[in-house]
């Protein structure tokens, strides 16, 4: 058995693996969310609570982070479980002052 005969099966196997990987890439595409951000809505839409799910900003440790929250009883609320039975509640009241705070002061 020559050297070239040993090398050939490994090349064929490599080609098969690359085909499988490329096929998986085509098969599983990224799904884009239709949830709208606070940046994209008007003040009137925010105050009326028109969007039931909204990407809202919040501050944590001096940094601005975002989360998808649900509209309930005049505010956007999201409960984040943190392990060991603890949870963190992020809430954003739905009023003009809150909208202005994030739009003007924070540049969001």
mmCIF file of N, CA and C in Angstrom:
data_model
loop_
_atom_site.group_PDB
_atom_site.id
_atom_site.type_symbol
_atom_site.label_atom_id
_atom_site.label_comp_id
_atom_site.label_asym_id
_atom_site.label_seq_id
_atom_site.Cartn_x
_atom_site.Cartn_y
_atom_site.Cartn_z
ATOM 1 N N UNK A 1 0.847 -1.169 0.000
ATOM 2 C CA UNK A 1 0.000 0.000 0.000
ATOM 3 C C UNK A 1 0.896 1.236 0.000
ATOM 4 N N UNK A 2 0.666 2.104 -0.950
ATOM 5 C CA UNK A 2 1.499 3.284 -1.083
ATOM 6 C C UNK A 2 1.017 4.442 -0.211
ATOM 7 N N UNK A 3 1.820 5.465 -0.163
ATOM 8 C CA UNK A 3 1.526 6.645 0.652
ATOM 9 C C UNK A 3 0.283 7.374 0.151
ATOM 10 N N UNK A 4 0.118 7.478 -1.149
ATOM 11 C CA UNK A 4 -1.020 8.205 -1.716
ATOM 12 C C UNK A 4 -2.342 7.498 -1.413
ATOM 13 N N UNK A 5 -2.324 6.179 -1.316
ATOM 14 C CA UNK A 5 -3.545 5.444 -1.010
ATOM 15 C C UNK A 5 -3.989 5.684 0.430
ATOM 16 N N UNK A 6 -3.054 5.874 1.328
ATOM 17 C CA UNK A 6 -3.401 6.160 2.714
ATOM 18 C C UNK A 6 -3.990 7.570 2.858
ATOM 19 N N UNK A 7 -3.501 8.496 2.083
ATOM 20 C CA UNK A 7 -3.918 9.883 2.206
ATOM 21 C C UNK A 7 -5.290 10.135 1.585
ATOM 22 N N UNK A 8 -5.668 9.391 0.580
ATOM 23 C CA UNK A 8 -6.911 9.611 -0.151
ATOM 24 C C UNK A 8 -8.165 9.481 0.717
ATOM 25 N N UNK A 9 -8.334 8.442 1.529
ATOM 26 C CA UNK A 9 -9.544 8.351 2.345
ATOM 27 C C UNK A 9 -9.706 9.531 3.309
ATOM 28 N N UNK A 10 -8.610 10.032 3.841
ATOM 29 C CA UNK A 10 -8.719 11.154 4.777
ATOM 30 C C UNK A 10 -9.185 12.424 4.056
ATOM 31 N N UNK A 11 -8.792 12.603 2.794
ATOM 32 C CA UNK A 11 -9.265 13.759 2.028
ATOM 33 C C UNK A 11 -10.759 13.638 1.738
ATOM 34 N N UNK A 12 -11.193 12.421 1.398
ATOM 35 C CA UNK A 12 -12.619 12.219 1.144
ATOM 36 C C UNK A 12 -13.429 12.452 2.417
ATOM 37 N N UNK A 13 -12.914 12.001 3.527
ATOM 38 C CA UNK A 13 -13.603 12.204 4.809
ATOM 39 C C UNK A 13 -13.680 13.694 5.139
ATOM 40 N N UNK A 14 -12.627 14.415 4.878
ATOM 41 C CA UNK A 14 -12.603 15.852 5.128
ATOM 42 C C UNK A 14 -13.635 16.568 4.263
ATOM 43 N N UNK A 15 -13.759 16.160 3.006
ATOM 44 C CA UNK A 15 -14.756 16.758 2.116
ATOM 45 C C UNK A 15 -16.172 16.474 2.610
ATOM 46 N N UNK A 16 -16.405 15.251 3.095
ATOM 47 C CA UNK A 16 -17.726 14.898 3.621
ATOM 48 C C UNK A 16 -18.074 15.745 4.842
ATOM 49 N N UNK A 17 -17.103 15.932 5.704
ATOM 50 C CA UNK A 17 -17.329 16.729 6.913
ATOM 51 C C UNK A 17 -17.637 18.178 6.554
ATOM 52 N N UNK A 18 -16.897 18.744 5.615
ATOM 53 C CA UNK A 18 -17.155 20.134 5.217
ATOM 54 C C UNK A 18 -18.526 20.282 4.572
ATOM 55 N N UNK A 19 -18.959 19.286 3.805
ATOM 56 C CA UNK A 19 -20.302 19.323 3.212
ATOM 57 C C UNK A 19 -21.371 19.328 4.299
ATOM 58 N N UNK A 20 -21.181 18.475 5.320
ATOM 59 C CA UNK A 20 -22.144 18.405 6.413
ATOM 60 C C UNK A 20 -22.216 19.736 7.162
ATOM 61 N N UNK A 21 -21.074 20.329 7.408
ATOM 62 C CA UNK A 21 -21.031 21.602 8.131
ATOM 63 C C UNK A 21 -21.715 22.696 7.319
ATOM 64 N N UNK A 22 -21.454 22.749 6.027
ATOM 65 C CA UNK A 22 -22.096 23.748 5.173
ATOM 66 C C UNK A 22 -23.601 23.523 5.115
ATOM 67 N N UNK A 23 -24.025 22.274 5.079
ATOM 68 C CA UNK A 23 -25.457 21.955 5.042
ATOM 69 C C UNK A 23 -26.132 22.388 6.342
ATOM 70 N N UNK A 24 -25.471 22.180 7.466
ATOM 71 C CA UNK A 24 -26.028 22.606 8.752
ATOM 72 C C UNK A 24 -26.157 24.118 8.810
ATOM 73 N N UNK A 25 -25.188 24.811 8.240
ATOM 74 C CA UNK A 25 -25.241 26.269 8.219
ATOM 75 C C UNK A 25 -26.427 26.790 7.434
ATOM 76 N N UNK A 26 -26.769 26.122 6.350
ATOM 77 C CA UNK A 26 -27.925 26.528 5.548
ATOM 78 C C UNK A 26 -29.226 26.175 6.256
ATOM 79 N N UNK A 27 -29.205 25.067 6.957
ATOM 80 C CA UNK A 27 -30.411 24.549 7.580
ATOM 81 C C UNK A 27 -30.864 25.407 8.767
ATOM 82 N N UNK A 28 -29.929 25.810 9.593
ATOM 83 C CA UNK A 28 -30.295 26.543 10.803
ATOM 84 C C UNK A 28 -29.954 28.020 10.640
ATOM 85 N N UNK A 29 -30.898 28.772 10.122
ATOM 86 C CA UNK A 29 -30.697 30.198 9.973
ATOM 87 C C UNK A 29 -31.062 30.928 11.244
ATOM 88 N N UNK A 30 -30.611 32.141 11.358
ATOM 89 C CA UNK A 30 -30.918 32.951 12.529
ATOM 90 C C UNK A 30 -32.343 33.474 12.420
ATOM 91 N N UNK A 31 -33.066 33.384 13.503
ATOM 92 C CA UNK A 31 -34.432 33.888 13.548
ATOM 93 C C UNK A 31 -34.393 35.279 14.166
ATOM 94 N N UNK A 32 -34.910 36.246 13.445
ATOM 95 C CA UNK A 32 -34.887 37.613 13.935
ATOM 96 C C UNK A 32 -36.171 37.929 14.688
ATOM 97 N N UNK A 33 -36.019 38.613 15.772
ATOM 98 C CA UNK A 33 -37.152 38.948 16.616
ATOM 99 C C UNK A 33 -37.905 40.146 16.060
ATOM 100 N N UNK A 34 -39.207 40.157 16.277
ATOM 101 C CA UNK A 34 -40.024 41.286 15.846
ATOM 102 C C UNK A 34 -40.335 42.211 17.015
ATOM 103 N N UNK A 35 -39.653 42.040 18.140
ATOM 104 C CA UNK A 35 -39.874 42.892 19.304
ATOM 105 C C UNK A 35 -39.258 44.258 19.034
ATOM 106 N N UNK A 36 -40.048 45.291 19.266
ATOM 107 C CA UNK A 36 -39.621 46.658 18.979
ATOM 108 C C UNK A 36 -38.901 47.235 20.190
ATOM 109 N N UNK A 37 -37.962 48.120 19.935
ATOM 110 C CA UNK A 37 -37.181 48.752 20.981
ATOM 111 C C UNK A 37 -37.781 50.099 21.364
ATOM 112 N N UNK A 38 -37.429 50.574 22.541
ATOM 113 C CA UNK A 38 -37.858 51.893 23.002
ATOM 114 C C UNK A 38 -37.332 52.984 22.074
ATOM 115 N N UNK A 39 -36.222 52.713 21.409
ATOM 116 C CA UNK A 39 -35.641 53.682 20.469
ATOM 117 C C UNK A 39 -36.541 53.914 19.258
ATOM 118 N N UNK A 40 -37.359 52.942 18.908
ATOM 119 C CA UNK A 40 -38.118 52.981 17.661
ATOM 120 C C UNK A 40 -39.549 53.486 17.810
ATOM 121 N N UNK A 41 -40.027 53.697 19.026
ATOM 122 C CA UNK A 41 -41.424 54.086 19.197
ATOM 123 C C UNK A 41 -41.541 55.552 19.599
ATOM 124 N N UNK A 42 -42.739 56.093 19.423
ATOM 125 C CA UNK A 42 -42.996 57.485 19.794
ATOM 126 C C UNK A 42 -43.421 57.550 21.257
ATOM 127 N N UNK A 43 -43.468 58.771 21.759
ATOM 128 C CA UNK A 43 -43.855 58.987 23.147
ATOM 129 C C UNK A 43 -45.296 58.538 23.385
ATOM 130 N N UNK A 44 -46.175 58.820 22.433
ATOM 131 C CA UNK A 44 -47.583 58.442 22.568
ATOM 132 C C UNK A 44 -47.751 56.922 22.609
ATOM 133 N N UNK A 45 -47.014 56.203 21.779
ATOM 134 C CA UNK A 45 -47.079 54.740 21.784
ATOM 135 C C UNK A 45 -46.581 54.176 23.113
ATOM 136 N N UNK A 46 -45.560 54.808 23.677
ATOM 137 C CA UNK A 46 -45.011 54.351 24.954
ATOM 138 C C UNK A 46 -46.005 54.571 26.090
ATOM 139 N N UNK A 47 -46.627 55.753 26.117
ATOM 140 C CA UNK A 47 -47.553 56.090 27.202
ATOM 141 C C UNK A 47 -48.806 55.212 27.168
ATOM 142 N N UNK A 48 -49.315 54.923 25.982
ATOM 143 C CA UNK A 48 -50.527 54.105 25.877
ATOM 144 C C UNK A 48 -50.258 52.616 26.070
ATOM 145 N N UNK A 49 -49.011 52.190 26.018
ATOM 146 C CA UNK A 49 -48.685 50.770 26.172
ATOM 147 C C UNK A 49 -49.121 49.953 24.979
ATOM 148 N N UNK A 50 -48.955 50.515 23.805
ATOM 149 C CA UNK A 50 -49.409 49.869 22.567
ATOM 150 C C UNK A 50 -48.703 48.542 22.305
ATOM 151 N N UNK A 51 -47.424 48.481 22.617
ATOM 152 C CA UNK A 51 -46.636 47.265 22.369
ATOM 153 C C UNK A 51 -46.585 46.429 23.646
ATOM 154 N N UNK A 52 -47.020 45.188 23.554
ATOM 155 C CA UNK A 52 -47.066 44.316 24.733
ATOM 156 C C UNK A 52 -45.681 43.816 25.127
ATOM 157 N N UNK A 53 -44.787 43.671 24.179
ATOM 158 C CA UNK A 53 -43.387 43.328 24.451
ATOM 159 C C UNK A 53 -42.520 44.448 23.910
ATOM 160 N N UNK A 54 -41.529 44.858 24.698
ATOM 161 C CA UNK A 54 -40.689 45.982 24.302
ATOM 162 C C UNK A 54 -39.285 45.777 24.852
ATOM 163 N N UNK A 55 -38.284 46.147 24.064
ATOM 164 C CA UNK A 55 -36.905 46.116 24.540
ATOM 165 C C UNK A 55 -36.680 47.404 25.313
ATOM 166 N N UNK A 56 -36.445 47.270 26.625
ATOM 167 C CA UNK A 56 -36.279 48.450 27.473
ATOM 168 C C UNK A 56 -34.866 48.499 28.044
ATOM 169 N N UNK A 57 -34.369 49.700 28.316
ATOM 170 C CA UNK A 57 -33.059 49.829 28.948
ATOM 171 C C UNK A 57 -33.189 49.860 30.471
ATOM 172 N N UNK A 58 -32.115 49.470 31.150
ATOM 173 C CA UNK A 58 -32.032 49.624 32.601
ATOM 174 C C UNK A 58 -30.569 49.768 32.983
ATOM 175 N N UNK A 59 -30.325 50.360 34.145
ATOM 176 C CA UNK A 59 -28.954 50.580 34.598
ATOM 177 C C UNK A 59 -28.568 49.524 35.623
ATOM 178 N N UNK A 60 -27.360 49.018 35.472
ATOM 179 C CA UNK A 60 -26.827 48.065 36.436
ATOM 180 C C UNK A 60 -25.329 48.294 36.563
ATOM 181 N N UNK A 61 -24.911 48.726 37.720
ATOM 182 C CA UNK A 61 -23.489 48.969 37.962
ATOM 183 C C UNK A 61 -22.915 50.074 37.093
ATOM 184 N N UNK A 62 -23.713 51.090 36.794
ATOM 185 C CA UNK A 62 -23.253 52.206 35.976
ATOM 186 C C UNK A 62 -23.286 51.949 34.482
ATOM 187 N N UNK A 63 -23.689 50.761 34.081
ATOM 188 C CA UNK A 63 -23.780 50.431 32.660
ATOM 189 C C UNK A 63 -25.243 50.314 32.254
ATOM 190 N N UNK A 64 -25.533 50.664 31.016
ATOM 191 C CA UNK A 64 -26.886 50.545 30.498
ATOM 192 C C UNK A 64 -27.014 49.202 29.790
ATOM 193 N N UNK A 65 -27.980 48.404 30.240
ATOM 194 C CA UNK A 65 -28.250 47.101 29.644
ATOM 195 C C UNK A 65 -29.673 47.096 29.112
ATOM 196 N N UNK A 66 -30.001 46.114 28.284
ATOM 197 C CA UNK A 66 -31.349 46.025 27.723
ATOM 198 C C UNK A 66 -31.951 44.656 28.008
ATOM 199 N N UNK A 67 -33.284 44.631 28.007
ATOM 200 C CA UNK A 67 -34.005 43.391 28.246
ATOM 201 C C UNK A 67 -35.385 43.490 27.602
ATOM 202 N N UNK A 68 -35.959 42.361 27.227
ATOM 203 C CA UNK A 68 -37.318 42.339 26.677
ATOM 204 C C UNK A 68 -38.289 42.207 27.847
ATOM 205 N N UNK A 69 -39.180 43.199 27.984
ATOM 206 C CA UNK A 69 -40.126 43.220 29.097
ATOM 207 C C UNK A 69 -41.560 43.149 28.580
ATOM 208 N N UNK A 70 -42.460 42.735 29.459
ATOM 209 C CA UNK A 70 -43.885 42.613 29.140
ATOM 210 C C UNK A 70 -44.643 43.779 29.765
ATOM 211 N N UNK A 71 -45.688 44.243 29.087
ATOM 212 C CA UNK A 71 -46.510 45.343 29.587
ATOM 213 C C UNK A 71 -47.594 44.804 30.515
ATOM 214 N N UNK A 72 -47.593 45.279 31.768
ATOM 215 C CA UNK A 72 -48.606 44.875 32.743
ATOM 216 C C UNK A 72 -48.904 46.050 33.668
ATOM 217 N N UNK A 73 -50.169 46.402 33.792
ATOM 218 C CA UNK A 73 -50.636 47.405 34.752
ATOM 219 C C UNK A 73 -49.867 48.726 34.698
ATOM 220 N N UNK A 74 -49.682 49.266 33.530
ATOM 221 C CA UNK A 74 -49.058 50.574 33.386
ATOM 222 C C UNK A 74 -47.553 50.600 33.517
ATOM 223 N N UNK A 75 -46.893 49.465 33.399
ATOM 224 C CA UNK A 75 -45.431 49.440 33.410
ATOM 225 C C UNK A 75 -44.917 48.202 32.682
ATOM 226 N N UNK A 76 -43.684 48.307 32.229
ATOM 227 C CA UNK A 76 -43.025 47.172 31.589
ATOM 228 C C UNK A 76 -42.222 46.448 32.664
ATOM 229 N N UNK A 77 -42.492 45.159 32.836
ATOM 230 C CA UNK A 77 -41.899 44.382 33.923
ATOM 231 C C UNK A 77 -41.209 43.143 33.366
ATOM 232 N N UNK A 78 -40.051 42.814 33.953
ATOM 233 C CA UNK A 78 -39.347 41.565 33.644
ATOM 234 C C UNK A 78 -38.715 41.052 34.926
ATOM 235 N N UNK A 79 -38.979 39.805 35.267
ATOM 236 C CA UNK A 79 -38.387 39.174 36.441
ATOM 237 C C UNK A 79 -37.255 38.278 35.964
ATOM 238 N N UNK A 80 -36.058 38.523 36.496
ATOM 239 C CA UNK A 80 -34.872 37.766 36.099
ATOM 240 C C UNK A 80 -34.480 36.836 37.247
ATOM 241 N N UNK A 81 -34.567 35.506 37.063
ATOM 242 C CA UNK A 81 -34.117 34.593 38.122
ATOM 243 C C UNK A 81 -32.595 34.620 38.234
ATOM 244 N N UNK A 82 -32.094 34.646 39.487
ATOM 245 C CA UNK A 82 -30.650 34.735 39.692
ATOM 246 C C UNK A 82 -30.064 33.543 40.437
ATOM 247 N N UNK A 83 -30.834 32.505 40.624
ATOM 248 C CA UNK A 83 -30.318 31.313 41.285
ATOM 249 C C UNK A 83 -30.540 31.358 42.785
ATOM 250 N N UNK A 84 -30.568 30.176 43.397
ATOM 251 C CA UNK A 84 -30.776 30.011 44.833
ATOM 252 C C UNK A 84 -32.067 30.665 45.311
ATOM 253 N N UNK A 85 -33.082 30.629 44.490
ATOM 254 C CA UNK A 85 -34.384 31.158 44.878
ATOM 255 C C UNK A 85 -34.509 32.667 44.832
ATOM 256 N N UNK A 86 -33.478 33.351 44.379
ATOM 257 C CA UNK A 86 -33.513 34.810 44.306
ATOM 258 C C UNK A 86 -33.898 35.243 42.901
ATOM 259 N N UNK A 87 -34.494 36.419 42.824
ATOM 260 C CA UNK A 87 -34.839 36.974 41.519
ATOM 261 C C UNK A 87 -34.703 38.489 41.567
ATOM 262 N N UNK A 88 -34.581 39.071 40.403
ATOM 263 C CA UNK A 88 -34.416 40.515 40.269
ATOM 264 C C UNK A 88 -35.536 41.013 39.363
ATOM 265 N N UNK A 89 -36.237 42.061 39.795
ATOM 266 C CA UNK A 89 -37.341 42.599 39.016
ATOM 267 C C UNK A 89 -36.919 43.914 38.374
ATOM 268 N N UNK A 90 -37.035 43.979 37.063
ATOM 269 C CA UNK A 90 -36.763 45.200 36.309
ATOM 270 C C UNK A 90 -38.114 45.774 35.906
ATOM 271 N N UNK A 91 -38.376 47.027 36.280
ATOM 272 C CA UNK A 91 -39.645 47.646 35.888
ATOM 273 C C UNK A 91 -39.396 49.063 35.391
ATOM 274 N N UNK A 92 -40.174 49.457 34.416
ATOM 275 C CA UNK A 92 -40.082 50.787 33.823
ATOM 276 C C UNK A 92 -41.500 51.347 33.744
ATOM 277 N N UNK A 93 -41.756 52.416 34.508
ATOM 278 C CA UNK A 93 -43.091 53.007 34.516
ATOM 279 C C UNK A 93 -43.384 53.653 33.174
ATOM 280 N N UNK A 94 -44.648 53.555 32.775
ATOM 281 C CA UNK A 94 -45.063 54.086 31.482
ATOM 282 C C UNK A 94 -45.634 55.484 31.697
ATOM 283 N N UNK A 95 -44.773 56.490 31.525
ATOM 284 C CA UNK A 95 -45.220 57.879 31.574
ATOM 285 C C UNK A 95 -44.262 58.737 30.759
ATOM 286 N N UNK A 96 -44.630 59.994 30.565
ATOM 287 C CA UNK A 96 -43.830 60.889 29.738
ATOM 288 C C UNK A 96 -42.469 61.193 30.330
ATOM 289 N N UNK A 97 -42.391 61.286 31.661
ATOM 290 C CA UNK A 97 -41.123 61.605 32.319
ATOM 291 C C UNK A 97 -40.090 60.493 32.108
ATOM 292 N N UNK A 98 -40.522 59.252 32.188
ATOM 293 C CA UNK A 98 -39.616 58.118 31.976
ATOM 294 C C UNK A 98 -39.117 58.088 30.537
ATOM 295 N N UNK A 99 -40.019 58.329 29.612
ATOM 296 C CA UNK A 99 -39.653 58.353 28.194
ATOM 297 C C UNK A 99 -38.614 59.447 27.934
ATOM 298 N N UNK A 100 -38.872 60.654 28.463
ATOM 299 C CA UNK A 100 -37.939 61.771 28.280
ATOM 300 C C UNK A 100 -36.592 61.490 28.933
ATOM 301 N N UNK A 101 -36.608 60.852 30.102
ATOM 302 C CA UNK A 101 -35.372 60.533 30.812
ATOM 303 C C UNK A 101 -34.457 59.657 29.955
ATOM 304 N N UNK A 102 -35.015 58.606 29.380
ATOM 305 C CA UNK A 102 -34.191 57.696 28.587
ATOM 306 C C UNK A 102 -33.844 58.268 27.220
ATOM 307 N N UNK A 103 -34.732 59.040 26.628
ATOM 308 C CA UNK A 103 -34.471 59.593 25.293
ATOM 309 C C UNK A 103 -33.471 60.741 25.335
ATOM 310 N N UNK A 104 -33.678 61.677 26.237
ATOM 311 C CA UNK A 104 -32.850 62.890 26.250
ATOM 312 C C UNK A 104 -31.618 62.751 27.125
ATOM 313 N N UNK A 105 -31.816 62.365 28.369
ATOM 314 C CA UNK A 105 -30.709 62.348 29.317
ATOM 315 C C UNK A 105 -29.714 61.225 29.031
ATOM 316 N N UNK A 106 -30.213 60.064 28.732
ATOM 317 C CA UNK A 106 -29.339 58.909 28.495
ATOM 318 C C UNK A 106 -29.008 58.710 27.019
ATOM 319 N N UNK A 107 -29.671 59.448 26.128
ATOM 320 C CA UNK A 107 -29.390 59.325 24.699
ATOM 321 C C UNK A 107 -29.791 57.989 24.115
ATOM 322 N N UNK A 108 -30.853 57.437 24.634
ATOM 323 C CA UNK A 108 -31.282 56.120 24.184
ATOM 324 C C UNK A 108 -32.363 56.259 23.223
#
